[in-house]
Amino acid sequence: MAAVSGSSGIINAMTADPAPDDDHWREEIFDRLNRASGVLNRIEADEPYPVEPASDLAGDREQVPDLWVDTLATRRLKVAVDYLAGLRDLVNGGTHFYAPFALLRAVLESSATAVWLLEPDDRKIRLQRLVGLHIDDTNNKKAMQFMLPEDLRDPFDHEPGIRQMVTDSGSPRGKCKFPDYTSVLKKIDDLPDEGGSMLLAWRVCSGFSHGLSWATAGLIPQSNREQTGATLHRAEISPNYQLVSFTVKTAVRTIERADCLFKVRQTARPHEIKFGLRRDS
C-alpha cells in the first residue's frame, strides 16, 4: 500500500522540550529531509515517472495530447524538492530566523499543486485542472511580457493551443481554472483539523514570508522583552527550529503524497495500488 507519514503538527510546536532553538531540532530537520531523499533521487532521473500504457496518465495524454498532467506535476515536484534541498543548505549554513519559512512556503505550494493535479480519480476533473493551470501560467506570462520592452516580448500566441486543449478536455473553459493557493490547500488538506494541516503550515509560512507581526513576533521565541515606546518593544530573539521541523514534516509528507499519487496514476490498469495516510513521528 502506498503511504505517507502523518504529523502531530504546528500546534504543539511551542510546547515541547527541548527549547525551540536547541540543536536537537536541527538534527530532526535533517532526519526529516533525509526521508525525502528517495523522491529527490527519483525526480533527478531522466524519466522519473514512466507512464505505462493503459494507465490513468496514458489516458490523460491520449485525450489532451498537447498538454500532459504528468509533465506539469513533475515540474512542480522538481521545484518543490529543489527548494527543500535549499532549505537543507540554509539550516546547515547558519542561523536564520525567518528565511526557512519562505523556502517551505514554496515547497508547500509546488508540491500541493502536484497533488492537486494528480489526486482526482475522475479524468474529467484532472483535465480541467490541467488546462486551468496552463491558462493561469500563460496569463501570468502575458502580464510579465507587458512589462518588458516590446522588442524583448515573446510573440508566441498561446490562445489557439488553449482553445484546442479546452475542446479536448471535454469541459467548458469556465470549468478549467486554477483558483488560488488558499483554495488548493483547502481542497487537498489531508489533516484539516489537526496541527499537521497543510493549510495551517502554509499560512504560517506566508506570515513569515510577508513579515507579519503575528508570525515574526508571535512565533519567534523572545527573552528580556522590554517596552521602549507606546507600541514598540525590544527583545532578544532566537530561531524557532522546532517550528521549522514540524513544518518540514508537513512539507515532506506532501511531497511523499505526490510521489505516491504518481505511482497510482502511472501504473497500468487494472491494479490494486491503494493510497493511504500512515501516522508516525
Short mmCIF file of C-alpha atoms in Angstrom, two decimals:
data_model
loop_
_atom_site.label_atom_id
_atom_site.label_comp_id
_atom_site.label_asym_id
_atom_site.label_seq_id
_atom_site.Cartn_x
_atom_site.Cartn_y
_atom_site.Cartn_z
CA MET A 1 0.00 0.00 0.00
CA ALA A 2 1.30 3.42 -0.90
CA ALA A 3 1.54 5.52 2.25
CA VAL A 4 2.82 8.81 3.55
CA SER A 5 3.68 9.99 7.02
CA GLY A 6 1.34 11.87 9.31
CA SER A 7 2.12 14.75 11.62
CA SER A 8 1.15 15.95 15.07
CA GLY A 9 1.91 19.38 13.69
CA ILE A 10 2.47 23.03 14.32
CA ILE A 11 0.05 23.47 17.22
CA ASN A 12 2.41 21.58 19.53
CA ALA A 13 5.50 23.38 18.28
CA MET A 14 5.69 25.89 21.11
CA THR A 15 5.06 23.50 24.00
CA ALA A 16 7.58 20.65 23.91
CA ASP A 17 11.13 20.37 25.22
CA PRO A 18 13.93 20.92 24.34
CA ALA A 19 13.98 24.65 23.65
CA PRO A 20 12.92 25.76 20.14
CA ASP A 21 16.46 26.87 19.23
CA ASP A 22 18.14 23.69 20.51
CA ASP A 23 20.30 21.77 18.03
CA HIS A 24 18.01 18.79 18.61
CA TRP A 25 15.54 20.40 16.22
CA ARG A 26 18.16 21.00 13.54
CA GLU A 27 19.04 17.32 13.69
CA GLU A 28 15.36 16.43 13.43
CA ILE A 29 15.04 18.71 10.39
CA PHE A 30 17.88 16.86 8.67
CA ASP A 31 16.36 13.49 9.60
CA ARG A 32 13.06 14.51 8.07
CA LEU A 33 14.73 15.88 4.96
CA ASN A 34 16.57 12.58 4.60
CA ARG A 35 13.20 10.82 4.45
CA ALA A 36 12.52 12.62 1.18
CA SER A 37 15.85 11.57 -0.35
CA GLY A 38 14.22 8.80 -2.38
CA VAL A 39 11.91 11.28 -4.08
CA LEU A 40 14.80 13.70 -4.59
CA ASN A 41 16.87 10.99 -6.28
CA ARG A 42 13.96 9.84 -8.44
CA ILE A 43 12.98 13.32 -9.57
CA GLU A 44 16.52 13.92 -10.88
CA ALA A 45 16.27 10.93 -13.25
CA ASP A 46 15.72 11.46 -16.98
CA GLU A 47 12.27 9.85 -16.70
CA PRO A 48 11.29 9.89 -13.03
CA TYR A 49 7.73 8.61 -13.55
CA PRO A 50 7.47 6.47 -16.72
CA VAL A 51 3.86 6.26 -17.84
CA GLU A 52 2.65 2.75 -18.60
CA PRO A 53 0.13 2.02 -21.37
CA ALA A 54 -3.46 1.68 -20.09
CA SER A 55 -2.64 3.81 -17.04
CA ASP A 56 -4.62 6.86 -15.91
CA LEU A 57 -1.90 9.20 -17.15
CA ALA A 58 -1.71 7.44 -20.52
CA GLY A 59 -5.45 8.04 -20.94
CA ASP A 60 -4.99 11.69 -19.95
CA ARG A 61 -2.27 12.06 -22.58
CA GLU A 62 -4.47 10.48 -25.23
CA GLN A 63 -7.38 12.84 -24.55
CA VAL A 64 -5.27 16.04 -24.34
CA PRO A 65 -2.18 15.19 -26.43
CA ASP A 66 -0.67 18.69 -26.35
CA LEU A 67 -0.55 19.03 -22.55
CA TRP A 68 0.30 16.26 -20.13
CA VAL A 69 -0.70 16.01 -16.47
CA ASP A 70 2.48 14.15 -15.61
CA THR A 71 4.71 16.81 -17.20
CA LEU A 72 3.19 19.66 -15.19
CA ALA A 73 3.04 17.63 -11.98
CA THR A 74 6.66 16.51 -12.37
CA ARG A 75 7.77 20.09 -12.95
CA ARG A 76 6.04 21.24 -9.76
CA LEU A 77 7.54 18.38 -7.79
CA LYS A 78 11.01 19.18 -9.11
CA VAL A 79 10.61 22.77 -7.93
CA ALA A 80 9.47 21.55 -4.50
CA VAL A 81 12.42 19.22 -3.94
CA ASP A 82 14.89 21.87 -5.13
CA TYR A 83 13.56 24.30 -2.54
CA LEU A 84 13.76 21.52 0.04
CA ALA A 85 17.42 20.99 -0.84
CA GLY A 86 17.91 24.75 -0.49
CA LEU A 87 16.38 24.57 2.98
CA ARG A 88 18.93 21.94 3.97
CA ASP A 89 21.77 24.22 2.88
CA LEU A 90 20.24 27.19 4.70
CA VAL A 91 19.75 25.38 8.00
CA ASN A 92 23.17 23.76 7.75
CA GLY A 93 24.93 27.00 6.85
CA GLY A 94 23.95 29.37 9.63
CA THR A 95 21.29 30.77 11.92
CA HIS A 96 18.19 32.20 10.25
CA PHE A 97 15.02 33.37 11.93
CA TYR A 98 12.61 33.80 9.02
CA ALA A 99 14.16 32.58 5.75
CA PRO A 100 13.39 28.84 6.26
CA PHE A 101 9.68 29.59 6.15
CA ALA A 102 9.88 31.35 2.79
CA LEU A 103 11.51 28.25 1.30
CA LEU A 104 8.97 25.99 2.98
CA ARG A 105 6.14 28.07 1.59
CA ALA A 106 7.48 27.44 -1.92
CA VAL A 107 7.83 23.72 -1.16
CA LEU A 108 4.23 23.53 0.03
CA GLU A 109 2.80 25.49 -2.90
CA SER A 110 4.60 23.48 -5.56
CA SER A 111 4.08 20.04 -4.01
CA ALA A 112 0.44 20.84 -3.22
CA THR A 113 -0.14 21.76 -6.86
CA ALA A 114 1.29 18.39 -7.92
CA VAL A 115 -1.08 16.64 -5.51
CA TRP A 116 -4.00 18.77 -6.74
CA LEU A 117 -3.30 17.72 -10.34
CA LEU A 118 -2.87 14.01 -9.62
CA GLU A 119 -5.41 13.33 -6.88
CA PRO A 120 -8.80 13.23 -8.65
CA ASP A 121 -9.91 9.77 -9.74
CA ASP A 122 -12.19 11.41 -12.31
CA ARG A 123 -10.25 12.10 -15.53
CA LYS A 124 -12.58 14.99 -16.36
CA ILE A 125 -11.56 16.82 -13.19
CA ARG A 126 -7.87 16.06 -13.70
CA LEU A 127 -8.02 17.55 -17.20
CA GLN A 128 -9.99 20.59 -16.05
CA ARG A 129 -7.25 21.27 -13.51
CA LEU A 130 -4.50 20.61 -16.04
CA VAL A 131 -5.86 23.06 -18.61
CA GLY A 132 -6.75 25.58 -15.91
CA LEU A 133 -3.20 25.55 -14.58
CA HIS A 134 -1.85 26.08 -18.10
CA ILE A 135 -4.22 29.00 -18.68
CA ASP A 136 -3.14 30.56 -15.38
CA ASP A 137 0.51 30.07 -16.36
CA THR A 138 0.05 31.77 -19.73
CA ASN A 139 -1.92 34.63 -18.15
CA ASN A 140 0.94 35.26 -15.76
CA LYS A 141 3.36 35.13 -18.68
CA LYS A 142 1.29 37.74 -20.54
CA ALA A 143 1.27 40.02 -17.51
CA MET A 144 5.05 39.74 -17.27
CA GLN A 145 5.52 40.26 -21.03
CA PHE A 146 3.59 43.54 -20.99
CA MET A 147 6.13 44.88 -18.50
CA LEU A 148 9.03 44.28 -20.90
CA PRO A 149 10.18 46.48 -23.80
CA GLU A 150 8.33 45.39 -26.93
CA ASP A 151 11.45 44.02 -28.62
CA LEU A 152 12.01 41.62 -25.71
CA ARG A 153 8.50 40.19 -25.65
CA ASP A 154 7.76 36.63 -26.73
CA PRO A 155 5.40 36.91 -29.73
CA PHE A 156 4.08 33.35 -29.40
CA ASP A 157 0.28 33.23 -29.22
CA HIS A 158 -0.90 30.58 -26.75
CA GLU A 159 -4.60 31.16 -27.38
CA PRO A 160 -5.16 28.77 -30.35
CA GLY A 161 -3.49 25.97 -28.40
CA ILE A 162 -5.52 26.74 -25.29
CA ARG A 163 -8.77 26.63 -27.26
CA GLN A 164 -7.82 23.20 -28.61
CA MET A 165 -6.89 21.94 -25.14
CA VAL A 166 -10.21 23.15 -23.73
CA THR A 167 -12.04 21.34 -26.53
CA ASP A 168 -10.02 18.15 -25.99
CA SER A 169 -10.70 18.25 -22.24
CA GLY A 170 -14.42 17.95 -22.87
CA SER A 171 -15.23 20.74 -20.43
CA PRO A 172 -16.19 24.38 -20.97
CA ARG A 173 -13.45 26.92 -20.47
CA GLY A 174 -15.16 28.27 -17.37
CA LYS A 175 -14.57 24.93 -15.65
CA CYS A 176 -10.84 24.94 -16.45
CA LYS A 177 -9.44 27.07 -13.65
CA PHE A 178 -6.54 27.28 -11.25
CA PRO A 179 -8.22 29.02 -8.28
CA ASP A 180 -5.51 30.22 -5.87
CA TYR A 181 -3.21 28.57 -3.35
CA THR A 182 -5.61 29.07 -0.45
CA SER A 183 -8.29 27.13 -2.34
CA VAL A 184 -5.84 24.45 -3.47
CA LEU A 185 -4.53 23.89 0.05
CA LYS A 186 -8.05 23.72 1.45
CA LYS A 187 -9.10 21.26 -1.22
CA ILE A 188 -6.31 18.76 -0.67
CA ASP A 189 -5.60 19.25 3.05
CA ASP A 190 -5.30 15.73 4.45
CA LEU A 191 -5.27 16.80 8.13
CA PRO A 192 -7.56 19.86 8.07
CA ASP A 193 -8.46 19.94 11.75
CA GLU A 194 -5.08 18.95 13.15
CA GLY A 195 -1.72 20.52 13.81
CA GLY A 196 -0.29 18.84 10.73
CA SER A 197 -2.70 20.69 8.44
CA MET A 198 -1.15 21.70 5.12
CA LEU A 199 -3.20 24.89 5.07
CA LEU A 200 -2.05 25.77 8.59
CA ALA A 201 1.59 25.19 7.65
CA TRP A 202 1.20 27.32 4.53
CA ARG A 203 -0.44 30.16 6.46
CA VAL A 204 2.39 30.14 9.00
CA CYS A 205 4.99 30.21 6.22
CA SER A 206 3.11 33.01 4.47
CA GLY A 207 3.02 35.01 7.68
CA PHE A 208 6.80 34.84 7.92
CA SER A 209 7.27 35.48 4.19
CA HIS A 210 5.25 38.68 4.39
CA GLY A 211 6.83 39.84 7.64
CA LEU A 212 3.53 39.78 9.52
CA SER A 213 3.94 40.53 13.20
CA TRP A 214 1.73 37.66 14.41
CA ALA A 215 4.33 35.31 12.91
CA THR A 216 7.64 37.18 13.13
CA ALA A 217 6.97 38.36 16.70
CA GLY A 218 4.38 35.88 17.92
CA LEU A 219 6.07 32.65 16.81
CA ILE A 220 9.71 33.57 17.39
CA PRO A 221 10.97 32.93 20.96
CA GLN A 222 11.78 36.13 22.85
CA SER A 223 13.57 36.90 26.09
CA ASN A 224 14.44 40.05 28.07
CA ARG A 225 11.49 41.83 26.49
CA GLU A 226 11.01 45.49 27.40
CA GLN A 227 8.72 48.23 26.20
CA THR A 228 10.50 51.14 24.54
CA GLY A 229 7.51 53.12 23.33
CA ALA A 230 3.73 53.16 23.17
CA THR A 231 3.67 50.34 20.60
CA LEU A 232 7.35 49.36 20.46
CA HIS A 233 9.17 46.58 22.25
CA ARG A 234 12.74 45.39 22.30
CA ALA A 235 13.71 41.78 22.96
CA GLU A 236 16.37 39.20 22.35
CA ILE A 237 15.15 36.62 19.84
CA SER A 238 16.21 33.11 18.92
CA PRO A 239 15.31 30.90 15.94
CA ASN A 240 12.34 28.58 16.23
CA TYR A 241 13.84 25.47 14.65
CA GLN A 242 11.21 23.41 16.43
CA LEU A 243 8.53 25.09 14.35
CA VAL A 244 10.68 24.69 11.23
CA SER A 245 10.96 20.97 11.98
CA PHE A 246 7.20 20.50 12.30
CA THR A 247 6.65 22.41 9.07
CA VAL A 248 9.29 20.33 7.29
CA LYS A 249 7.36 17.24 8.34
CA THR A 250 4.22 18.57 6.66
CA ALA A 251 6.15 19.59 3.53
CA VAL A 252 7.86 16.20 3.24
CA ARG A 253 4.51 14.47 3.75
CA THR A 254 3.07 16.47 0.84
CA ILE A 255 5.99 15.56 -1.42
CA GLU A 256 5.62 11.88 -0.47
CA ARG A 257 1.91 12.12 -1.18
CA ALA A 258 2.53 13.44 -4.69
CA ASP A 259 5.08 10.67 -5.23
CA CYS A 260 2.54 8.03 -4.16
CA LEU A 261 -0.15 9.53 -6.40
CA PHE A 262 2.25 9.29 -9.32
CA LYS A 263 2.53 5.56 -8.64
CA VAL A 264 -1.26 5.22 -8.72
CA ARG A 265 -1.66 7.19 -11.93
CA GLN A 266 1.35 5.88 -13.91
CA THR A 267 0.62 2.17 -13.40
CA ALA A 268 -1.42 0.23 -15.97
CA ARG A 269 -5.00 -0.59 -15.02
CA PRO A 270 -6.24 -2.79 -13.53
CA HIS A 271 -4.08 -2.59 -10.41
CA GLU A 272 -4.57 -2.89 -6.68
CA ILE A 273 -2.46 0.05 -5.55
CA LYS A 274 -4.13 1.88 -2.69
CA PHE A 275 -3.27 5.26 -1.25
CA GLY A 276 -3.38 5.89 2.49
CA LEU A 277 -2.03 8.03 5.29
CA ARG A 278 0.35 6.41 7.77
CA ARG A 279 0.85 8.22 11.06
CA ASP A 280 4.29 8.16 12.63
CA SER A 281 6.87 10.55 14.10
#
